[in-house]
Amino acid sequence: MTKNIILTKEEIYHKSKRIAYQIYETFVEEEEIVLAGIASNGYVFAQKIAEQLAQIADFKVILCEVKIDKQNALLPITTSISSDQYQNKSVVLIDDVLNSGTTLIYGVKHFLEVPLKKFKTAVLVDRNHKKYPVKADFKGLSLSTSLLEHIQVVFEGDDEYAYLC
């Protein structure tokens, strides 16, 4: 299996920074927002965006880890913060790769069970192979791939990259 690198560590940094600016522009009037990252890589990506927002935004950022069973998205979804901590707030649901849209749409469904002020989605890589009518409001890279290809994002210490295999 060959690894075809599609994003380097530096490119991921720049994509994170650009998405942070887009989030800031969208939520500039807010006092606080919730960045809800889908475990595990989506949460790491959310942390990277939060770091960038800390440098440019004056609103408070609350990080939330969202646990979804990607093999069975119908199982209960859990979050690292209680629903009253994101109720009536602006939320950005974040994942590393938007493939079929299954994980993202079930994540969206979970957050829509309480009233929200504003809701957006962000992904590092959008593969354009959706089964559901879900889109990323903020995306680092759009990439049309074959259904046989797979995109993997690696966040391991200083080793950060995304590859196509």
PDB file of C-alpha atoms in Angstrom:
ATOM      1  CA  MET A   1       0.000   0.000   0.000  1.00  0.00           C
ATOM      2  CA  THR A   2       1.491   3.310  -1.037  1.00  0.00           C
ATOM      3  CA  LYS A   3       0.896   6.530   0.830  1.00  0.00           C
ATOM      4  CA  ASN A   4       0.148   9.459  -1.411  1.00  0.00           C
ATOM      5  CA  ILE A   5       0.560  12.497   0.889  1.00  0.00           C
ATOM      6  CA  ILE A   6      -2.186  15.034   0.204  1.00  0.00           C
ATOM      7  CA  LEU A   7      -1.536  17.349   3.186  1.00  0.00           C
ATOM      8  CA  THR A   8       1.728  17.943   5.029  1.00  0.00           C
ATOM      9  CA  LYS A   9       2.062  19.190   8.610  1.00  0.00           C
ATOM     10  CA  GLU A  10       2.550  22.760   7.340  1.00  0.00           C
ATOM     11  CA  GLU A  11      -0.487  22.534   5.066  1.00  0.00           C
ATOM     12  CA  ILE A  12      -2.626  21.207   7.937  1.00  0.00           C
ATOM     13  CA  TYR A  13      -1.439  24.159  10.038  1.00  0.00           C
ATOM     14  CA  HIS A  14      -2.427  26.635   7.307  1.00  0.00           C
ATOM     15  CA  LYS A  15      -5.802  24.926   6.724  1.00  0.00           C
ATOM     16  CA  SER A  16      -6.484  25.062  10.488  1.00  0.00           C
ATOM     17  CA  LYS A  17      -5.588  28.745  10.565  1.00  0.00           C
ATOM     18  CA  ARG A  18      -7.790  29.577   7.555  1.00  0.00           C
ATOM     19  CA  ILE A  19     -10.753  27.687   9.028  1.00  0.00           C
ATOM     20  CA  ALA A  20     -10.213  29.488  12.357  1.00  0.00           C
ATOM     21  CA  TYR A  21     -10.447  32.834  10.546  1.00  0.00           C
ATOM     22  CA  GLN A  22     -13.611  31.705   8.742  1.00  0.00           C
ATOM     23  CA  ILE A  23     -15.148  30.619  12.063  1.00  0.00           C
ATOM     24  CA  TYR A  24     -14.127  33.923  13.632  1.00  0.00           C
ATOM     25  CA  GLU A  25     -15.773  35.879  10.803  1.00  0.00           C
ATOM     26  CA  THR A  26     -18.947  33.810  11.112  1.00  0.00           C
ATOM     27  CA  PHE A  27     -19.212  34.095  14.901  1.00  0.00           C
ATOM     28  CA  VAL A  28     -17.618  37.519  15.477  1.00  0.00           C
ATOM     29  CA  GLU A  29     -20.691  38.765  17.399  1.00  0.00           C
ATOM     30  CA  GLU A  30     -20.673  35.828  19.847  1.00  0.00           C
ATOM     31  CA  GLU A  31     -19.361  35.858  23.412  1.00  0.00           C
ATOM     32  CA  GLU A  32     -18.572  32.155  23.318  1.00  0.00           C
ATOM     33  CA  ILE A  33     -18.769  29.234  20.912  1.00  0.00           C
ATOM     34  CA  VAL A  34     -18.490  25.472  21.246  1.00  0.00           C
ATOM     35  CA  LEU A  35     -16.057  23.530  19.063  1.00  0.00           C
ATOM     36  CA  ALA A  36     -17.328  19.943  19.098  1.00  0.00           C
ATOM     37  CA  GLY A  37     -14.726  17.582  17.683  1.00  0.00           C
ATOM     38  CA  ILE A  38     -15.653  14.028  16.737  1.00  0.00           C
ATOM     39  CA  ALA A  39     -13.342  11.589  18.535  1.00  0.00           C
ATOM     40  CA  SER A  40     -10.524  11.015  17.902  1.00  0.00           C
ATOM     41  CA  ASN A  41      -9.003  12.902  14.951  1.00  0.00           C
ATOM     42  CA  GLY A  42     -11.903  15.344  14.704  1.00  0.00           C
ATOM     43  CA  TYR A  43     -11.252  16.359  18.307  1.00  0.00           C
ATOM     44  CA  VAL A  44      -7.530  16.817  17.629  1.00  0.00           C
ATOM     45  CA  PHE A  45      -8.417  18.993  14.630  1.00  0.00           C
ATOM     46  CA  ALA A  46     -10.853  20.971  16.833  1.00  0.00           C
ATOM     47  CA  GLN A  47      -8.006  21.577  19.310  1.00  0.00           C
ATOM     48  CA  LYS A  48      -5.822  22.922  16.498  1.00  0.00           C
ATOM     49  CA  ILE A  49      -8.593  25.323  15.422  1.00  0.00           C
ATOM     50  CA  ALA A  50      -9.139  26.365  19.064  1.00  0.00           C
ATOM     51  CA  GLU A  51      -5.424  27.212  19.368  1.00  0.00           C
ATOM     52  CA  GLN A  52      -5.694  29.463  16.309  1.00  0.00           C
ATOM     53  CA  LEU A  53      -8.911  31.094  17.562  1.00  0.00           C
ATOM     54  CA  ALA A  54      -7.252  31.863  20.907  1.00  0.00           C
ATOM     55  CA  GLN A  55      -4.809  34.100  19.022  1.00  0.00           C
ATOM     56  CA  ILE A  56      -7.351  35.998  16.907  1.00  0.00           C
ATOM     57  CA  ALA A  57     -10.797  35.923  18.537  1.00  0.00           C
ATOM     58  CA  ASP A  58     -12.095  37.666  21.608  1.00  0.00           C
ATOM     59  CA  PHE A  59     -14.871  35.141  22.256  1.00  0.00           C
ATOM     60  CA  LYS A  60     -14.506  32.204  24.617  1.00  0.00           C
ATOM     61  CA  VAL A  61     -14.022  28.781  23.006  1.00  0.00           C
ATOM     62  CA  ILE A  62     -15.403  25.705  24.746  1.00  0.00           C
ATOM     63  CA  LEU A  63     -13.954  22.417  23.486  1.00  0.00           C
ATOM     64  CA  CYS A  64     -16.203  19.373  23.433  1.00  0.00           C
ATOM     65  CA  GLU A  65     -15.311  15.812  22.454  1.00  0.00           C
ATOM     66  CA  VAL A  66     -18.078  13.923  20.649  1.00  0.00           C
ATOM     67  CA  LYS A  67     -17.998  10.125  20.760  1.00  0.00           C
ATOM     68  CA  ILE A  68     -19.818   8.410  17.907  1.00  0.00           C
ATOM     69  CA  ASP A  69     -19.527   4.722  17.081  1.00  0.00           C
ATOM     70  CA  LYS A  70     -18.545   5.030  13.415  1.00  0.00           C
ATOM     71  CA  GLN A  71     -19.466   1.383  12.755  1.00  0.00           C
ATOM     72  CA  ASN A  72     -22.944   1.810  14.293  1.00  0.00           C
ATOM     73  CA  ALA A  73     -23.931   5.484  14.308  1.00  0.00           C
ATOM     74  CA  LEU A  74     -27.332   4.607  15.807  1.00  0.00           C
ATOM     75  CA  LEU A  75     -25.742   3.840  19.181  1.00  0.00           C
ATOM     76  CA  PRO A  76     -26.036   6.645  21.742  1.00  0.00           C
ATOM     77  CA  ILE A  77     -23.695   9.593  21.178  1.00  0.00           C
ATOM     78  CA  THR A  78     -21.861  11.044  24.166  1.00  0.00           C
ATOM     79  CA  THR A  79     -20.187  14.408  24.627  1.00  0.00           C
ATOM     80  CA  SER A  80     -17.534  15.520  27.093  1.00  0.00           C
ATOM     81  CA  ILE A  81     -19.753  18.421  28.200  1.00  0.00           C
ATOM     82  CA  SER A  82     -23.417  18.301  29.188  1.00  0.00           C
ATOM     83  CA  SER A  83     -26.107  19.468  26.786  1.00  0.00           C
ATOM     84  CA  ASP A  84     -26.922  22.504  28.952  1.00  0.00           C
ATOM     85  CA  GLN A  85     -23.373  23.741  28.285  1.00  0.00           C
ATOM     86  CA  TYR A  86     -24.070  24.016  24.540  1.00  0.00           C
ATOM     87  CA  GLN A  87     -27.793  24.764  24.670  1.00  0.00           C
ATOM     88  CA  ASN A  88     -28.622  28.154  23.099  1.00  0.00           C
ATOM     89  CA  LYS A  89     -24.984  28.548  22.026  1.00  0.00           C
ATOM     90  CA  SER A  90     -23.249  28.570  18.666  1.00  0.00           C
ATOM     91  CA  VAL A  91     -21.681  25.198  17.837  1.00  0.00           C
ATOM     92  CA  VAL A  92     -19.205  24.035  15.193  1.00  0.00           C
ATOM     93  CA  LEU A  93     -19.116  20.259  14.698  1.00  0.00           C
ATOM     94  CA  ILE A  94     -15.648  19.235  13.472  1.00  0.00           C
ATOM     95  CA  ASP A  95     -14.253  16.047  11.921  1.00  0.00           C
ATOM     96  CA  ASP A  96     -11.086  15.171  10.044  1.00  0.00           C
ATOM     97  CA  VAL A  97     -12.589  13.598   6.887  1.00  0.00           C
ATOM     98  CA  LEU A  98     -16.082  13.929   5.441  1.00  0.00           C
ATOM     99  CA  ASN A  99     -16.527  10.697   3.521  1.00  0.00           C
ATOM    100  CA  SER A 100     -20.075   9.329   3.264  1.00  0.00           C
ATOM    101  CA  GLY A 101     -21.497  11.878   5.694  1.00  0.00           C
ATOM    102  CA  THR A 102     -22.838   9.224   8.082  1.00  0.00           C
ATOM    103  CA  THR A 103     -20.797  10.300  11.116  1.00  0.00           C
ATOM    104  CA  LEU A 104     -21.400  13.995  10.517  1.00  0.00           C
ATOM    105  CA  ILE A 105     -25.167  13.677   9.973  1.00  0.00           C
ATOM    106  CA  TYR A 106     -25.640  11.652  13.170  1.00  0.00           C
ATOM    107  CA  GLY A 107     -23.488  14.194  15.009  1.00  0.00           C
ATOM    108  CA  VAL A 108     -25.678  16.995  13.643  1.00  0.00           C
ATOM    109  CA  LYS A 109     -28.800  15.094  14.720  1.00  0.00           C
ATOM    110  CA  HIS A 110     -27.436  14.763  18.273  1.00  0.00           C
ATOM    111  CA  PHE A 111     -26.818  18.494  18.635  1.00  0.00           C
ATOM    112  CA  LEU A 112     -30.212  19.414  17.191  1.00  0.00           C
ATOM    113  CA  GLU A 113     -31.931  17.745  20.149  1.00  0.00           C
ATOM    114  CA  VAL A 114     -31.439  20.997  22.097  1.00  0.00           C
ATOM    115  CA  PRO A 115     -32.017  24.556  20.896  1.00  0.00           C
ATOM    116  CA  LEU A 116     -28.897  26.138  19.413  1.00  0.00           C
ATOM    117  CA  LYS A 117     -28.129  29.730  18.429  1.00  0.00           C
ATOM    118  CA  LYS A 118     -26.164  28.826  15.289  1.00  0.00           C
ATOM    119  CA  PHE A 119     -24.751  25.531  13.987  1.00  0.00           C
ATOM    120  CA  LYS A 120     -21.959  24.951  11.443  1.00  0.00           C
ATOM    121  CA  THR A 121     -19.709  22.069  10.397  1.00  0.00           C
ATOM    122  CA  ALA A 122     -15.997  21.930   9.585  1.00  0.00           C
ATOM    123  CA  VAL A 123     -13.743  19.219   8.146  1.00  0.00           C
ATOM    124  CA  LEU A 124     -10.107  19.028   7.155  1.00  0.00           C
ATOM    125  CA  VAL A 125     -10.813  16.963   4.002  1.00  0.00           C
ATOM    126  CA  ASP A 126     -14.119  16.699   2.117  1.00  0.00           C
ATOM    127  CA  ARG A 127     -14.150  13.626  -0.154  1.00  0.00           C
ATOM    128  CA  ASN A 128     -17.344  14.458  -2.065  1.00  0.00           C
ATOM    129  CA  HIS A 129     -18.865  10.935  -1.671  1.00  0.00           C
ATOM    130  CA  LYS A 130     -21.907  11.646   0.466  1.00  0.00           C
ATOM    131  CA  LYS A 131     -24.800   9.289   1.192  1.00  0.00           C
ATOM    132  CA  TYR A 132     -26.608  11.984   3.174  1.00  0.00           C
ATOM    133  CA  PRO A 133     -27.487  15.630   2.498  1.00  0.00           C
ATOM    134  CA  VAL A 134     -24.791  17.043   4.750  1.00  0.00           C
ATOM    135  CA  LYS A 135     -22.105  19.546   3.861  1.00  0.00           C
ATOM    136  CA  ALA A 136     -19.107  21.094   5.491  1.00  0.00           C
ATOM    137  CA  ASP A 137     -19.484  24.830   6.005  1.00  0.00           C
ATOM    138  CA  PHE A 138     -15.725  25.144   6.488  1.00  0.00           C
ATOM    139  CA  LYS A 139     -13.305  22.772   4.774  1.00  0.00           C
ATOM    140  CA  GLY A 140      -9.574  22.589   4.388  1.00  0.00           C
ATOM    141  CA  LEU A 141      -9.456  20.589   1.161  1.00  0.00           C
ATOM    142  CA  SER A 142     -12.076  19.244  -1.251  1.00  0.00           C
ATOM    143  CA  LEU A 143     -10.908  16.139  -3.040  1.00  0.00           C
ATOM    144  CA  SER A 144     -12.779  13.916  -5.458  1.00  0.00           C
ATOM    145  CA  THR A 145     -11.579  10.362  -5.057  1.00  0.00           C
ATOM    146  CA  SER A 146     -12.720   6.957  -6.227  1.00  0.00           C
ATOM    147  CA  LEU A 147     -14.839   4.882  -3.870  1.00  0.00           C
ATOM    148  CA  LEU A 148     -11.959   2.422  -3.582  1.00  0.00           C
ATOM    149  CA  GLU A 149      -9.560   5.058  -2.286  1.00  0.00           C
ATOM    150  CA  HIS A 150      -9.292   5.958   1.386  1.00  0.00           C
ATOM    151  CA  ILE A 151      -8.076   9.107   3.120  1.00  0.00           C
ATOM    152  CA  GLN A 152      -6.296   8.793   6.441  1.00  0.00           C
ATOM    153  CA  VAL A 153      -5.287  11.702   8.676  1.00  0.00           C
ATOM    154  CA  VAL A 154      -2.406  11.120  11.085  1.00  0.00           C
ATOM    155  CA  PHE A 155      -1.990  13.220  14.241  1.00  0.00           C
ATOM    156  CA  GLU A 156       0.791  11.535  16.204  1.00  0.00           C
ATOM    157  CA  GLY A 157       3.003  13.940  18.116  1.00  0.00           C
ATOM    158  CA  ASP A 158       5.082  15.860  15.576  1.00  0.00           C
ATOM    159  CA  ASP A 159       3.987  13.489  12.818  1.00  0.00           C
ATOM    160  CA  GLU A 160       1.026  15.156  11.113  1.00  0.00           C
ATOM    161  CA  TYR A 161      -0.141  14.514   7.577  1.00  0.00           C
ATOM    162  CA  ALA A 162      -3.042  13.262   5.497  1.00  0.00           C
ATOM    163  CA  TYR A 163      -2.651  10.641   2.814  1.00  0.00           C
ATOM    164  CA  LEU A 164      -4.629   8.895   0.132  1.00  0.00           C
ATOM    165  CA  CYS A 165      -4.344   5.135  -0.248  1.00  0.00           C
TER     166      CYS A 165
END
